[in-house]
Short mmCIF file of C-alpha atoms and ligand atoms in Angstrom, two decimals:
data_model
loop_
_atom_site.label_atom_id
_atom_site.label_comp_id
_atom_site.label_asym_id
_atom_site.label_seq_id
_atom_site.Cartn_x
_atom_site.Cartn_y
_atom_site.Cartn_z
CA MET A 1179 0.14 0.02 -0.37
CA SER A 1180 1.30 3.43 -1.09
CA LYS A 1181 2.67 5.73 1.72
CA PRO A 1182 0.51 9.68 2.57
CA VAL A 1183 2.02 12.14 1.48
CA LEU A 1184 3.50 14.10 4.18
CA LEU A 1185 4.50 17.99 2.67
CA VAL A 1186 7.40 19.60 3.76
CA THR A 1187 8.00 23.37 3.61
CA ARG A 1188 11.25 23.27 5.77
CA LYS A 1189 14.81 21.26 5.80
CA LEU A 1190 14.48 19.69 8.72
CA PRO A 1191 16.91 18.23 11.19
CA GLU A 1192 17.90 15.11 10.10
CA ALA A 1193 17.10 12.75 11.99
CA VAL A 1194 13.12 13.80 11.77
CA GLN A 1195 13.44 14.30 7.82
CA ALA A 1196 14.28 10.15 7.73
CA ARG A 1197 11.90 9.83 10.16
CA ALA A 1198 8.82 11.44 7.75
CA THR A 1199 10.62 9.93 4.97
CA ARG A 1200 10.24 6.12 7.16
CA ASP A 1201 6.62 6.39 7.58
CA TYR A 1202 5.47 8.83 4.55
CA ASP A 1203 6.01 9.74 0.89
CA ALA A 1204 7.44 12.67 2.16
CA ARG A 1205 7.83 15.23 -0.45
CA LEU A 1206 10.11 17.77 1.30
CA ASN A 1207 12.83 20.37 -0.10
CA LEU A 1208 16.16 19.53 1.66
CA ASP A 1209 17.12 23.31 -0.58
CA ASP A 1210 15.49 25.18 1.92
CA THR A 1211 14.36 26.79 -0.98
CA LEU A 1212 10.75 29.48 1.03
CA TRP A 1213 8.48 29.08 -1.47
CA ALA A 1214 6.40 28.37 1.27
CA LEU A 1215 6.86 32.07 1.78
CA ASP A 1216 3.60 31.90 -0.27
CA GLY A 1217 0.68 30.48 0.57
CA ALA A 1218 -1.03 29.27 -2.51
CA GLU A 1219 2.50 28.08 -4.15
CA ILE A 1220 1.88 25.57 -0.83
CA ALA A 1221 -1.90 25.83 -1.59
CA ARG A 1222 -0.69 24.12 -5.39
CA ARG A 1223 2.02 22.13 -3.80
CA ALA A 1224 -1.11 20.79 -1.74
CA THR A 1225 -2.97 19.88 -3.96
CA ALA A 1226 0.06 18.34 -6.67
CA THR A 1227 0.65 16.04 -4.11
CA GLY A 1228 -2.38 15.45 -2.73
CA ALA A 1229 -1.06 15.85 0.46
CA ALA A 1230 -2.37 14.09 3.49
CA ALA A 1231 -0.89 16.39 6.04
CA ILE A 1232 1.07 19.32 6.23
CA LEU A 1233 4.40 19.77 8.55
CA CYS A 1234 5.12 23.84 8.26
CA ALA A 1235 7.29 26.39 10.18
CA ALA A 1236 7.11 29.63 11.80
CA GLY A 1237 6.43 31.80 9.01
CA ASP A 1238 5.11 31.17 6.33
CA ALA A 1239 3.00 32.05 4.47
CA MET A 1240 -0.98 29.88 6.30
CA ASN A 1241 -3.07 32.10 5.04
CA ALA A 1242 -6.05 32.81 5.21
CA ALA A 1243 -5.88 32.39 1.12
CA CYS A 1244 -3.62 29.66 1.35
CA ILE A 1245 -5.82 27.70 3.66
CA ALA A 1246 -9.52 28.21 1.87
CA ALA A 1247 -7.61 26.14 -1.50
CA LEU A 1248 -6.18 23.56 0.29
CA PRO A 1249 -7.21 20.46 -1.64
CA PRO A 1250 -9.81 18.32 0.91
CA SER A 1251 -6.92 14.89 1.08
CA VAL A 1252 -5.06 17.91 3.92
CA LYS A 1253 -6.13 16.32 7.16
CA LEU A 1254 -3.88 17.91 9.27
CA ILE A 1255 -1.92 21.13 9.77
CA ALA A 1256 1.63 20.01 12.09
CA THR A 1257 3.99 23.31 12.67
CA PHE A 1258 7.48 22.75 13.93
CA SER A 1259 6.97 25.63 17.09
CA VAL A 1260 5.23 26.28 19.26
CA GLY A 1261 3.98 30.17 17.79
CA THR A 1262 0.71 30.09 15.15
CA ASP A 1263 1.46 33.36 14.58
CA HIS A 1264 1.69 32.60 10.88
CA ILE A 1265 -1.35 30.17 10.97
CA ASP A 1266 -4.55 31.65 10.71
CA LEU A 1267 -6.41 29.54 13.21
CA PRO A 1268 -9.71 30.12 12.43
CA ALA A 1269 -9.35 29.34 8.83
CA ALA A 1270 -8.27 26.35 9.26
CA LYS A 1271 -10.84 25.72 11.92
CA ALA A 1272 -13.53 26.96 9.12
CA ARG A 1273 -12.62 24.27 7.36
CA ASN A 1274 -11.92 21.13 9.90
CA ILE A 1275 -8.59 21.41 9.43
CA PRO A 1276 -6.66 21.01 13.36
CA VAL A 1277 -3.31 22.22 13.75
CA ALA A 1278 -0.62 21.08 16.04
CA ASN A 1279 2.54 22.53 17.70
CA THR A 1280 5.31 21.80 19.98
CA PRO A 1281 4.97 23.14 23.16
CA ASP A 1282 7.62 22.21 25.71
CA VAL A 1283 9.68 20.65 24.02
CA LEU A 1284 11.96 23.94 23.28
CA SER A 1285 11.14 25.55 26.51
CA PHE A 1286 14.13 25.46 28.21
CA ALA A 1287 16.57 26.91 25.09
CA THR A 1288 14.75 29.55 23.89
CA ALA A 1289 14.48 30.64 27.26
CA GLU A 1290 18.18 30.02 27.52
CA ILE A 1291 18.45 32.46 24.81
CA ALA A 1292 16.27 34.75 26.83
CA PHE A 1293 18.51 34.53 29.78
CA THR A 1294 21.60 35.50 27.06
CA ALA A 1295 20.51 38.10 25.45
CA MET A 1296 19.37 39.63 29.02
CA LEU A 1297 23.79 38.89 29.53
CA MET A 1298 24.30 40.52 26.54
CA ALA A 1299 22.45 43.61 27.42
CA ALA A 1300 23.72 44.20 30.84
CA ARG A 1301 27.15 42.91 30.18
CA ARG A 1302 27.31 44.64 26.68
CA ALA A 1303 28.84 41.38 25.58
CA GLY A 1304 27.76 42.98 21.49
CA GLU A 1305 29.94 44.60 22.18
CA GLY A 1306 33.04 43.98 23.98
CA GLU A 1307 33.07 41.05 20.81
CA ARG A 1308 32.16 43.77 18.31
CA LEU A 1309 35.48 45.30 20.30
CA LEU A 1310 37.70 42.88 20.25
CA ARG A 1311 37.06 42.09 16.77
CA ALA A 1312 37.63 44.88 15.00
CA GLY A 1313 40.65 44.43 16.59
CA GLN A 1314 40.88 48.68 18.85
CA TRP A 1315 40.77 46.50 21.96
CA GLY A 1316 43.74 48.13 24.38
CA GLY A 1317 43.73 45.60 27.20
CA TRP A 1318 42.04 45.96 29.86
CA ALA A 1319 40.97 48.50 31.66
CA PRO A 1320 39.69 49.77 35.30
CA THR A 1321 36.41 51.65 33.14
CA GLN A 1322 36.08 49.78 29.95
CA LEU A 1323 32.57 48.59 28.67
CA MET A 1324 31.08 48.46 31.94
CA GLY A 1325 27.43 47.20 32.06
CA VAL A 1326 25.20 46.43 35.15
CA THR A 1327 25.55 42.58 37.16
CA LEU A 1328 21.93 41.15 37.62
CA GLU A 1329 22.72 40.29 40.88
CA GLY A 1330 19.61 41.28 42.92
CA LYS A 1331 17.66 42.80 40.59
CA THR A 1332 14.30 41.82 39.65
CA LEU A 1333 13.21 40.34 35.86
CA GLY A 1334 9.39 41.25 34.71
CA ILE A 1335 8.77 38.26 32.90
CA LEU A 1336 6.57 39.57 30.26
CA GLY A 1337 3.58 36.18 29.43
CA MET A 1338 4.31 32.95 32.61
CA GLY A 1339 4.41 30.71 30.47
CA ARG A 1340 6.70 27.06 30.19
CA ILE A 1341 9.18 29.24 28.89
CA GLY A 1342 8.83 32.46 31.31
CA GLN A 1343 8.60 30.09 34.37
CA ALA A 1344 11.81 28.57 32.85
CA MET A 1345 13.27 31.72 32.50
CA ALA A 1346 12.06 32.07 36.08
CA ARG A 1347 14.14 29.19 37.43
CA MET A 1348 17.37 30.55 35.77
CA ALA A 1349 16.87 33.70 36.92
CA ARG A 1350 16.81 32.53 40.65
CA GLY A 1351 19.89 30.93 40.22
CA PHE A 1352 21.54 34.23 39.48
CA SER A 1353 20.01 35.55 43.21
CA MET A 1354 17.04 37.22 40.52
CA GLN A 1355 14.00 38.29 42.34
CA VAL A 1356 11.53 37.52 39.74
CA HIS A 1357 7.96 39.46 38.91
CA TYR A 1358 5.47 38.80 36.86
CA ARG A 1359 2.27 39.40 34.17
CA ASN A 1360 0.34 37.14 32.84
CA ARG A 1361 -3.41 36.14 32.07
CA ASN A 1362 -3.84 34.67 34.66
CA ARG A 1363 -2.12 34.40 38.51
CA LEU A 1364 -0.42 31.06 38.60
CA SER A 1365 -1.01 28.44 40.72
CA PRO A 1366 1.56 28.09 43.79
CA ALA A 1367 3.46 25.75 43.08
CA GLU A 1368 4.25 27.65 39.76
CA GLU A 1369 5.02 30.64 41.00
CA ALA A 1370 7.86 29.27 43.07
CA GLY A 1371 7.40 32.70 44.93
CA ALA A 1372 7.14 34.82 41.39
CA VAL A 1373 4.94 38.29 42.23
CA PHE A 1374 2.44 38.43 40.72
CA HIS A 1375 0.90 42.15 38.83
CA ALA A 1376 -2.25 42.42 38.46
CA ASP A 1377 -1.91 45.96 36.05
CA ASP A 1378 0.98 46.99 33.64
CA ALA A 1379 1.88 49.85 35.54
CA SER A 1380 2.01 48.20 38.57
CA PHE A 1381 4.24 45.95 36.79
CA LEU A 1382 6.96 47.83 34.67
CA GLY A 1383 7.25 50.27 37.73
CA ALA A 1384 8.74 46.51 39.56
CA ILE A 1385 11.48 45.77 37.96
CA ASP A 1386 15.17 46.58 36.41
CA VAL A 1387 14.56 43.79 33.05
CA LEU A 1388 11.79 42.81 31.31
CA SER A 1389 11.60 39.24 29.14
CA MET A 1390 9.28 39.34 27.26
CA HIS A 1391 7.67 35.93 26.58
CA ILE A 1392 3.66 36.93 24.81
CA PRO A 1393 2.57 35.37 20.80
CA GLY A 1394 2.48 37.08 17.71
CA GLY A 1395 -1.13 38.44 16.13
CA ALA A 1396 -3.29 41.89 16.43
CA ALA A 1397 -3.73 41.29 19.64
CA THR A 1398 0.18 42.17 21.36
CA ARG A 1399 0.76 44.19 18.19
CA HIS A 1400 3.31 46.94 20.18
CA TRP A 1401 2.15 46.24 23.01
CA LEU A 1402 5.74 47.33 23.79
CA ASN A 1403 4.96 50.62 23.34
CA ALA A 1404 5.60 54.44 24.33
CA GLU A 1405 2.78 54.78 26.63
CA ARG A 1406 4.18 51.16 28.35
CA ILE A 1407 8.22 51.95 27.79
CA ALA A 1408 7.41 55.24 30.25
CA LEU A 1409 6.88 53.06 33.04
CA LEU A 1410 9.93 51.54 33.17
CA LYS A 1411 12.57 52.72 35.81
CA PRO A 1412 14.87 54.61 33.61
CA GLY A 1413 17.85 52.82 32.88
CA ALA A 1414 15.34 49.36 32.08
CA ILE A 1415 16.98 46.35 29.75
CA VAL A 1416 13.80 45.24 27.36
CA VAL A 1417 14.39 42.00 26.55
CA ASN A 1418 12.98 40.21 23.94
CA THR A 1419 12.43 36.98 22.10
CA GLY A 1420 8.32 35.95 21.67
CA ARG A 1421 7.13 37.53 18.21
CA GLY A 1422 8.52 41.45 16.83
CA THR A 1423 5.69 41.86 16.95
CA THR A 1424 4.66 43.15 19.53
CA VAL A 1425 7.49 45.22 20.00
CA ASP A 1426 7.05 48.90 18.88
CA ASP A 1427 10.53 49.29 17.16
CA ALA A 1428 10.57 53.34 16.86
CA ALA A 1429 9.17 54.21 20.38
CA LEU A 1430 12.33 51.43 21.74
CA VAL A 1431 14.94 52.81 19.56
CA ALA A 1432 13.62 55.91 21.42
CA ALA A 1433 14.04 55.22 24.63
CA LEU A 1434 17.27 54.00 23.62
CA LYS A 1435 18.95 56.25 22.59
CA SER A 1436 17.43 58.61 25.98
CA GLY A 1437 18.63 56.29 28.05
CA GLN A 1438 15.13 55.08 29.43
CA VAL A 1439 16.47 52.13 28.08
CA ARG A 1440 19.83 50.39 28.87
CA ALA A 1441 19.94 48.04 27.29
CA ALA A 1442 17.96 45.53 24.59
CA GLY A 1443 18.49 42.08 24.39
CA LEU A 1444 16.04 41.26 21.19
CA ASP A 1445 15.71 37.46 19.07
CA VAL A 1446 12.48 38.53 17.39
CA TYR A 1447 11.53 40.84 14.81
CA ASP A 1448 8.61 42.61 13.17
CA GLY A 1449 8.48 42.09 9.66
CA GLU A 1450 11.77 39.71 10.10
CA PRO A 1451 13.96 38.45 7.85
CA LYS A 1452 13.72 42.48 8.00
CA VAL A 1453 15.08 44.41 11.29
CA PHE A 1454 14.02 47.65 12.20
CA ALA A 1455 17.34 49.77 10.29
CA GLY A 1456 17.43 52.11 13.57
CA TYR A 1457 18.72 48.86 16.11
CA LEU A 1458 20.83 48.77 13.59
CA GLY A 1459 24.00 51.71 14.23
CA LEU A 1460 22.81 52.06 17.85
CA GLU A 1461 25.83 49.58 21.20
CA ASN A 1462 23.72 48.52 23.20
CA VAL A 1463 21.18 46.07 21.70
CA ALA A 1464 21.90 42.47 20.54
CA LEU A 1465 21.10 41.01 18.29
CA LEU A 1466 20.65 37.29 17.66
CA PRO A 1467 19.26 35.90 14.58
CA HIS A 1468 15.31 34.22 15.84
CA MET A 1469 17.70 31.82 17.94
CA GLY A 1470 15.55 30.56 20.84
CA SER A 1471 14.79 26.93 19.64
CA GLY A 1472 17.50 26.68 18.41
CA ALA A 1473 19.46 23.55 20.11
CA VAL A 1474 20.23 20.13 18.40
CA GLU A 1475 18.16 18.21 21.00
CA THR A 1476 15.74 20.86 20.81
CA ARG A 1477 14.96 20.93 17.07
CA ASP A 1478 14.61 16.84 16.76
CA ALA A 1479 12.36 16.77 20.25
CA MET A 1480 10.21 19.71 17.81
CA GLY A 1481 9.88 17.30 14.28
CA PHE A 1482 9.41 13.84 16.93
CA ARG A 1483 6.74 16.09 18.48
CA ALA A 1484 5.21 17.33 14.91
CA LEU A 1485 5.07 13.72 13.90
CA ASP A 1486 3.95 12.10 16.26
CA SER A 1487 0.37 14.57 15.73
CA VAL A 1488 0.81 13.76 11.94
CA ASP A 1489 1.07 9.95 12.86
CA ALA A 1490 -1.77 10.16 15.05
CA VAL A 1491 -4.34 11.97 12.70
CA VAL A 1492 -3.04 10.57 9.44
CA LEU A 1493 -2.35 7.02 9.82
CA ARG A 1494 -4.44 6.61 13.30
CA GLY A 1495 -7.85 8.48 12.92
CA GLU A 1496 -6.80 10.19 15.94
CA VAL A 1497 -7.26 13.06 17.15
CA ALA A 1498 -3.75 14.71 17.66
CA PRO A 1499 -1.77 14.98 20.45
CA TRP A 1500 -0.49 18.23 19.99
CA ALA A 1501 -3.65 20.23 19.28
CA VAL A 1502 -4.01 23.51 19.67
C1 DGY B 793 8.94 28.88 17.77
O1 DGY B 793 9.06 27.85 17.50
O2 DGY B 793 7.24 29.15 17.87
C2 DGY B 793 10.03 29.71 17.61
O3 DGY B 793 9.63 30.78 17.15
C3 DGY B 793 10.35 29.41 16.14
O4 DGY B 793 11.70 27.89 16.78
#
């Protein structure tokens, strides 16, 4: 019997592609060409191949028009990401196509990159590396590249989901106090001593570092705007590893220039891979290329989690274990 077709939009880790090929007639993207930036092309390929499922990734154009044009053969959209902002979920619901993502397995790795960005911003690590690579380091100096320590500082976590909670655990090891802002207050066990804030003003005014872990989409667009930046303590640090759309870039650049925000560490951008030009000339912002989940173990686990959902729906006719 022929294997069901699995349309894979991006090049995936070898072990993930090997499993996909073992169990499906997998249409891989070995060159990692960016055809999935075009929603019509995704639908065209799904139709041409009679795909039973689509394994897509962050940034793919799984928009309403694409989903409306998918053939009836498609039983599942599985995304190689925890974020689903690239998928029009109401459109998928209207077509009765379940959507599955890859939660949990990337929480620690993404928190690691949030922590890296926080350290780079606080301790001016990017500046130091640029100085050295430019051949401009004249040797140790008592006042050179002085940053601020994280020890004893208050970390404010916006979005205390799995990634935010992983970041909180790491921060305790750095002797930081943790405060958080979230739709709902967590249970005492999940809070583990973190201080909940029911409103933005008390949250932003209480913290030294803001780490943003909220999803993208219309509801969170430009959450960090000039008004909220003004509520931060002068000289606060801003870290964003969630989605770039949640920050008003012009407002953050203005605050980085004025000193209202001392430094920032960013891993995600509005309209990425484009990066807001205002950041590029600033020394006090560490810029990483959306690498939160980019650890070998994590990327394998994400692929396997996505395939677990495809197996359940396509091979066994069950509900996807990681349906959103
Ligand atoms: C996600 O999973 O949503 C990340 O942003 C990509 O790893």
